[in-house]
Each structure stands twice: as structure tokens, then as C-alpha cells.
PDB file of C-alpha atoms in Angstrom:
ATOM      1  CA  MET J 558     -15.268  -3.680 -14.285  1.00 42.00           C
ATOM      2  CA  PRO J 559     -15.688  -2.833 -10.831  1.00 50.00           C
ATOM      3  CA  MET J 560     -12.944  -5.260  -8.538  1.00 49.00           C
ATOM      4  CA  ASP J 561     -15.501  -7.817  -6.269  1.00 51.00           C
ATOM      5  CA  THR J 562     -14.229  -6.953  -2.782  1.00 51.00           C
ATOM      6  CA  SER J 563     -16.476  -9.183  -0.845  1.00 50.00           C
ATOM      7  CA  LEU J 564     -14.881 -10.954   1.784  1.00 47.00           C
ATOM      8  CA  SER J 565     -15.354 -14.537   0.273  1.00 46.00           C
ATOM      9  CA  ALA J 566     -14.347 -13.009  -3.001  1.00 50.00           C
ATOM     10  CA  ARG J 567     -10.979 -13.634  -0.316  1.00 54.00           C
ATOM     11  CA  ALA J 568     -10.685 -16.660   0.924  1.00 58.00           C
ATOM     12  CA  THR J 569      -7.448 -17.893   3.026  1.00 64.00           C
ATOM     13  CA  PRO J 570      -5.621 -20.870   1.267  1.00 63.00           C
ATOM     14  CA  ALA J 571      -5.579 -23.878   2.544  1.00 71.00           C
ATOM     15  CA  ALA J 572      -2.644 -25.302   4.535  1.00 72.00           C
ATOM     16  CA  PRO J 573      -0.346 -25.359   5.378  1.00 78.00           C
ATOM     17  CA  HIS J 574       1.448 -21.542   4.901  1.00 77.00           C
ATOM     18  CA  PHE J 575       4.552 -21.718   4.336  1.00 86.00           C
ATOM     19  CA  VAL J 576       4.955 -17.745   4.623  1.00 87.00           C
ATOM     20  CA  ILE J 577       8.025 -15.583   2.853  1.00 86.00           C
ATOM     21  CA  TYR J 578       8.761 -11.589   3.242  1.00 83.00           C
ATOM     22  CA  SER J 579      10.718  -9.513   1.220  1.00 81.00           C
ATOM     23  CA  ASP J 580      11.363  -6.044   3.654  1.00 75.00           C
ATOM     24  CA  GLU J 581      14.485  -3.842   2.418  1.00 67.00           C
ATOM     25  CA  TRP J 582      14.296  -2.563  -1.131  1.00 65.00           C
ATOM     26  CA  VAL J 583      16.830  -4.195  -3.391  1.00 67.00           C
ATOM     27  CA  SER J 584      18.272  -2.481  -5.949  1.00 69.00           C
ATOM     28  CA  GLY J 585      17.844  -3.585  -9.325  1.00 70.00           C
ATOM     29  CA  GLU J 586      14.447  -5.395  -8.420  1.00 74.00           C
ATOM     30  CA  ASP J 587      11.351  -3.314 -10.030  1.00 81.00           C
ATOM     31  CA  GLY J 588       8.436  -5.361  -7.706  1.00 86.00           C
ATOM     32  CA  PRO J 589       8.487  -8.906  -6.468  1.00 91.00           C
ATOM     33  CA  PRO J 590      10.695 -11.377  -6.746  1.00 90.00           C
ATOM     34  CA  ALA J 591      10.503 -13.828  -9.505  1.00 90.00           C
ATOM     35  CA  VAL J 592       7.995 -16.810  -8.186  1.00 92.00           C
ATOM     36  CA  SER J 593      10.517 -18.904  -9.001  1.00 92.00           C
ATOM     37  CA  ASP J 594      12.439 -17.222  -6.341  1.00 90.00           C
ATOM     38  CA  VAL J 595      10.552 -18.350  -4.103  1.00 91.00           C
ATOM     39  CA  THR J 596       9.305 -21.613  -5.051  1.00 89.00           C
ATOM     40  CA  GLY J 597       8.521 -23.612  -2.310  1.00 91.00           C
ATOM     41  CA  TYR J 598       6.146 -21.125  -0.717  1.00 92.00           C
ATOM     42  CA  ASN J 599       2.421 -20.418  -1.435  1.00 92.00           C
ATOM     43  CA  VAL J 600       2.498 -16.905   1.024  1.00 94.00           C
ATOM     44  CA  PHE J 601       4.967 -14.076  -0.443  1.00 95.00           C
ATOM     45  CA  ALA J 602       4.475 -10.958   1.799  1.00 95.00           C
ATOM     46  CA  LEU J 603       5.786  -6.801   0.809  1.00 95.00           C
ATOM     47  CA  SER J 604       6.878  -5.372   4.352  1.00 92.00           C
ATOM     48  CA  PHE J 605       6.097  -3.829   5.362  1.00 94.00           C
ATOM     49  CA  TRP J 606       2.700  -1.748   5.698  1.00 97.00           C
ATOM     50  CA  LEU J 607       3.758   0.806   8.818  1.00 96.00           C
ATOM     51  CA  THR J 608       1.308   3.316  10.391  1.00 96.00           C
ATOM     52  CA  SER J 609       2.419   6.525   8.700  1.00 95.00           C
ATOM     53  CA  GLY J 610       2.398   4.517   5.066  1.00 94.00           C
ATOM     54  CA  PRO J 611       4.020   2.108   2.789  1.00 95.00           C
ATOM     55  CA  ALA J 612       8.080   1.405   3.399  1.00 92.00           C
ATOM     56  CA  ASP J 613      10.066  -0.688   1.940  1.00 90.00           C
ATOM     57  CA  GLN J 614       8.432  -3.858  -0.074  1.00 92.00           C
ATOM     58  CA  ALA J 615       5.193  -2.628  -0.263  1.00 94.00           C
ATOM     59  CA  ASP J 616       6.520   1.164  -1.138  1.00 93.00           C
ATOM     60  CA  GLU J 617       7.755  -0.053  -4.059  1.00 92.00           C
ATOM     61  CA  TRP J 618       4.350  -2.654  -4.799  1.00 95.00           C
ATOM     62  CA  THR J 619       3.184   0.714  -4.426  1.00 95.00           C
ATOM     63  CA  LEU J 620       5.810   2.856  -7.300  1.00 92.00           C
ATOM     64  CA  ILE J 621       5.393   0.359 -10.290  1.00 93.00           C
ATOM     65  CA  ASP J 622       2.370   0.769 -12.706  1.00 95.00           C
ATOM     66  CA  SER J 623      -1.476  -0.390 -12.505  1.00 95.00           C
ATOM     67  CA  ALA J 624      -0.882  -3.320 -14.861  1.00 97.00           C
ATOM     68  CA  ALA J 625       3.475  -4.561 -13.541  1.00 95.00           C
ATOM     69  CA  ARG J 626       1.072  -5.644 -10.850  1.00 96.00           C
ATOM     70  CA  ALA J 627      -1.581  -7.136 -12.688  1.00 97.00           C
ATOM     71  CA  SER J 628       0.945  -9.664 -14.450  1.00 96.00           C
ATOM     72  CA  PHE J 629       2.959 -10.466 -10.844  1.00 96.00           C
ATOM     73  CA  ILE J 630      -0.268 -10.769  -9.287  1.00 96.00           C
ATOM     74  CA  SER J 631      -1.366 -13.554 -12.238  1.00 96.00           C
ATOM     75  CA  SER J 632       2.318 -15.174 -11.718  1.00 96.00           C
ATOM     76  CA  TYR J 633       2.475 -15.720  -8.084  1.00 95.00           C
ATOM     77  CA  HIS J 634      -1.528 -16.420  -8.627  1.00 95.00           C
ATOM     78  CA  ASP J 635      -0.839 -18.784 -11.064  1.00 95.00           C
ATOM     79  CA  ALA J 636       2.075 -21.234  -9.263  1.00 94.00           C
ATOM     80  CA  GLY J 637      -0.252 -20.869  -5.866  1.00 92.00           C
ATOM     81  CA  ILE J 638       0.811 -18.334  -3.956  1.00 94.00           C
ATOM     82  CA  SER J 639      -1.065 -15.495  -1.788  1.00 94.00           C
ATOM     83  CA  LEU J 640       0.330 -12.208  -2.192  1.00 95.00           C
ATOM     84  CA  ILE J 641       0.314 -10.020   1.033  1.00 96.00           C
ATOM     85  CA  VAL J 642       1.175  -7.404   2.823  1.00 97.00           C
ATOM     86  CA  THR J 643       2.794  -7.340   5.917  1.00 96.00           C
ATOM     87  CA  ALA J 644       2.016  -4.507   8.844  1.00 97.00           C
ATOM     88  CA  PHE J 645       3.787  -2.918  11.678  1.00 96.00           C
ATOM     89  CA  GLY J 646       7.056  -5.160  12.571  1.00 93.00           C
ATOM     90  CA  SER J 647       9.519  -3.428  15.074  1.00 92.00           C
ATOM     91  CA  THR J 648       9.759  -0.053  13.683  1.00 89.00           C
ATOM     92  CA  ASP J 649       6.185   0.185  13.928  1.00 95.00           C
ATOM     93  CA  ALA J 650       4.266   0.864  17.801  1.00 95.00           C
ATOM     94  CA  PRO J 651       0.657   2.031  17.351  1.00 95.00           C
ATOM     95  CA  THR J 652      -0.473   1.354  20.444  1.00 95.00           C
ATOM     96  CA  THR J 653       2.459   2.638  22.715  1.00 95.00           C
ATOM     97  CA  GLU J 654       1.327   6.084  20.449  1.00 95.00           C
ATOM     98  CA  GLY J 655      -1.202   6.082  20.201  1.00 96.00           C
ATOM     99  CA  TYR J 656      -3.781   5.809  17.176  1.00 96.00           C
ATOM    100  CA  ASP J 657      -6.806   4.536  17.278  1.00 97.00           C
ATOM    101  CA  PRO J 658      -7.273   0.973  16.099  1.00 95.00           C
ATOM    102  CA  THR J 659     -11.161   0.836  13.942  1.00 96.00           C
ATOM    103  CA  THR J 660      -8.894   3.986  12.189  1.00 96.00           C
ATOM    104  CA  ILE J 661      -6.006   2.214  10.982  1.00 96.00           C
ATOM    105  CA  ALA J 662      -7.269  -1.207  10.212  1.00 95.00           C
ATOM    106  CA  ASN J 663      -9.465   1.077   7.078  1.00 97.00           C
ATOM    107  CA  ASP J 664      -7.420   2.278   6.456  1.00 97.00           C
ATOM    108  CA  LEU J 665      -5.342  -1.223   6.443  1.00 97.00           C
ATOM    109  CA  ALA J 666      -7.699  -2.602   4.575  1.00 96.00           C
ATOM    110  CA  ALA J 667      -8.089   0.506   2.133  1.00 97.00           C
ATOM    111  CA  PHE J 668      -4.497  -0.402   1.339  1.00 98.00           C
ATOM    112  CA  VAL J 669      -4.879  -3.684   0.404  1.00 97.00           C
ATOM    113  CA  LEU J 670      -7.740  -3.002  -1.611  1.00 97.00           C
ATOM    114  CA  GLU J 671      -6.639  -0.036  -3.387  1.00 97.00           C
ATOM    115  CA  TYR J 672      -3.183  -2.878  -4.263  1.00 97.00           C
ATOM    116  CA  ASP J 673      -4.934  -4.968  -4.951  1.00 96.00           C
ATOM    117  CA  LEU J 674      -3.833  -7.483  -2.370  1.00 97.00           C
ATOM    118  CA  ASP J 675      -5.078 -11.343  -0.889  1.00 95.00           C
ATOM    119  CA  GLY J 676      -4.058 -10.406   2.910  1.00 95.00           C
ATOM    120  CA  VAL J 677      -2.266  -8.369   5.966  1.00 96.00           C
ATOM    121  CA  ASP J 678       0.082 -10.262   8.355  1.00 94.00           C
ATOM    122  CA  ILE J 679       0.348  -8.434  11.400  1.00 94.00           C
ATOM    123  CA  ASP J 680       3.767  -8.380  12.911  1.00 94.00           C
ATOM    124  CA  TYR J 681       2.441  -6.700  16.195  1.00 94.00           C
ATOM    125  CA  GLU J 682       5.473  -6.021  17.652  1.00 94.00           C
ATOM    126  CA  ASP J 683       4.625  -2.772  20.563  1.00 91.00           C
ATOM    127  CA  PHE J 684       4.832  -4.360  24.033  1.00 84.00           C
TER     128      PHE J 684
END
């Protein structure tokens, strides 16, 4: 069955949003933390998606198989937690580096859709 990629299928959870993210690769961890480790939050962000591609926790997400990703997504959703990716951060400077914003937005959206994430947090620090 094809995945529904329409905007209506990806509604924003009701406020307030309690967000936590994980940046560095955690030795011995295979995917995001257990739901019990993020109790009290309703959004978990895998960091970071960069103009060069996924890094750290976002990269780890790409390395686990689709069945494991589906299991994580199911357990997070069952607990009322959205699973998203954070883009850019202090490591990336897409404007300063001259990237086309439409291309970057399309690449980021393609990543979210390919890896069944609920959305994106933009951590824009390109001043």
C-alpha cells in the first residue's frame, strides 16, 4: 500500500509542544531512545539533517532497517510523540554557502518522506 504523503495526513500535534532532541551518535544505541526515556515530551527530533545529508542521530536513523524504523515510529506515536528531524544547526550555513533554498527544501522534504518522519524542526543559525 502506498504511503499517503498529502499534507492532511501530517497534522501538527496540539500545543503545547515539549521538544527534546538528540545530537551525537550514542554508542550502543540503535535508533532513538526508548519511549520511556523521553516521557513528558511530545516531540523527539533526530539531529541533524545538513545540506550535505544526514549526520549524527539523523544518519543513524537511515542505517536501521525499515522494519525497525516502523517499530520506533509506532511506539512513539502510541505514546503521543512525534518523531521529526532537525535541520542545519550551528554546523550548517546554507544561505552563506549559497545553496538554492528551493532545492534544499525539496531535498529535506524528500528525506522526511523517505524515512517516514512526522516533520522538520528548522534550527537556522546562519547569521
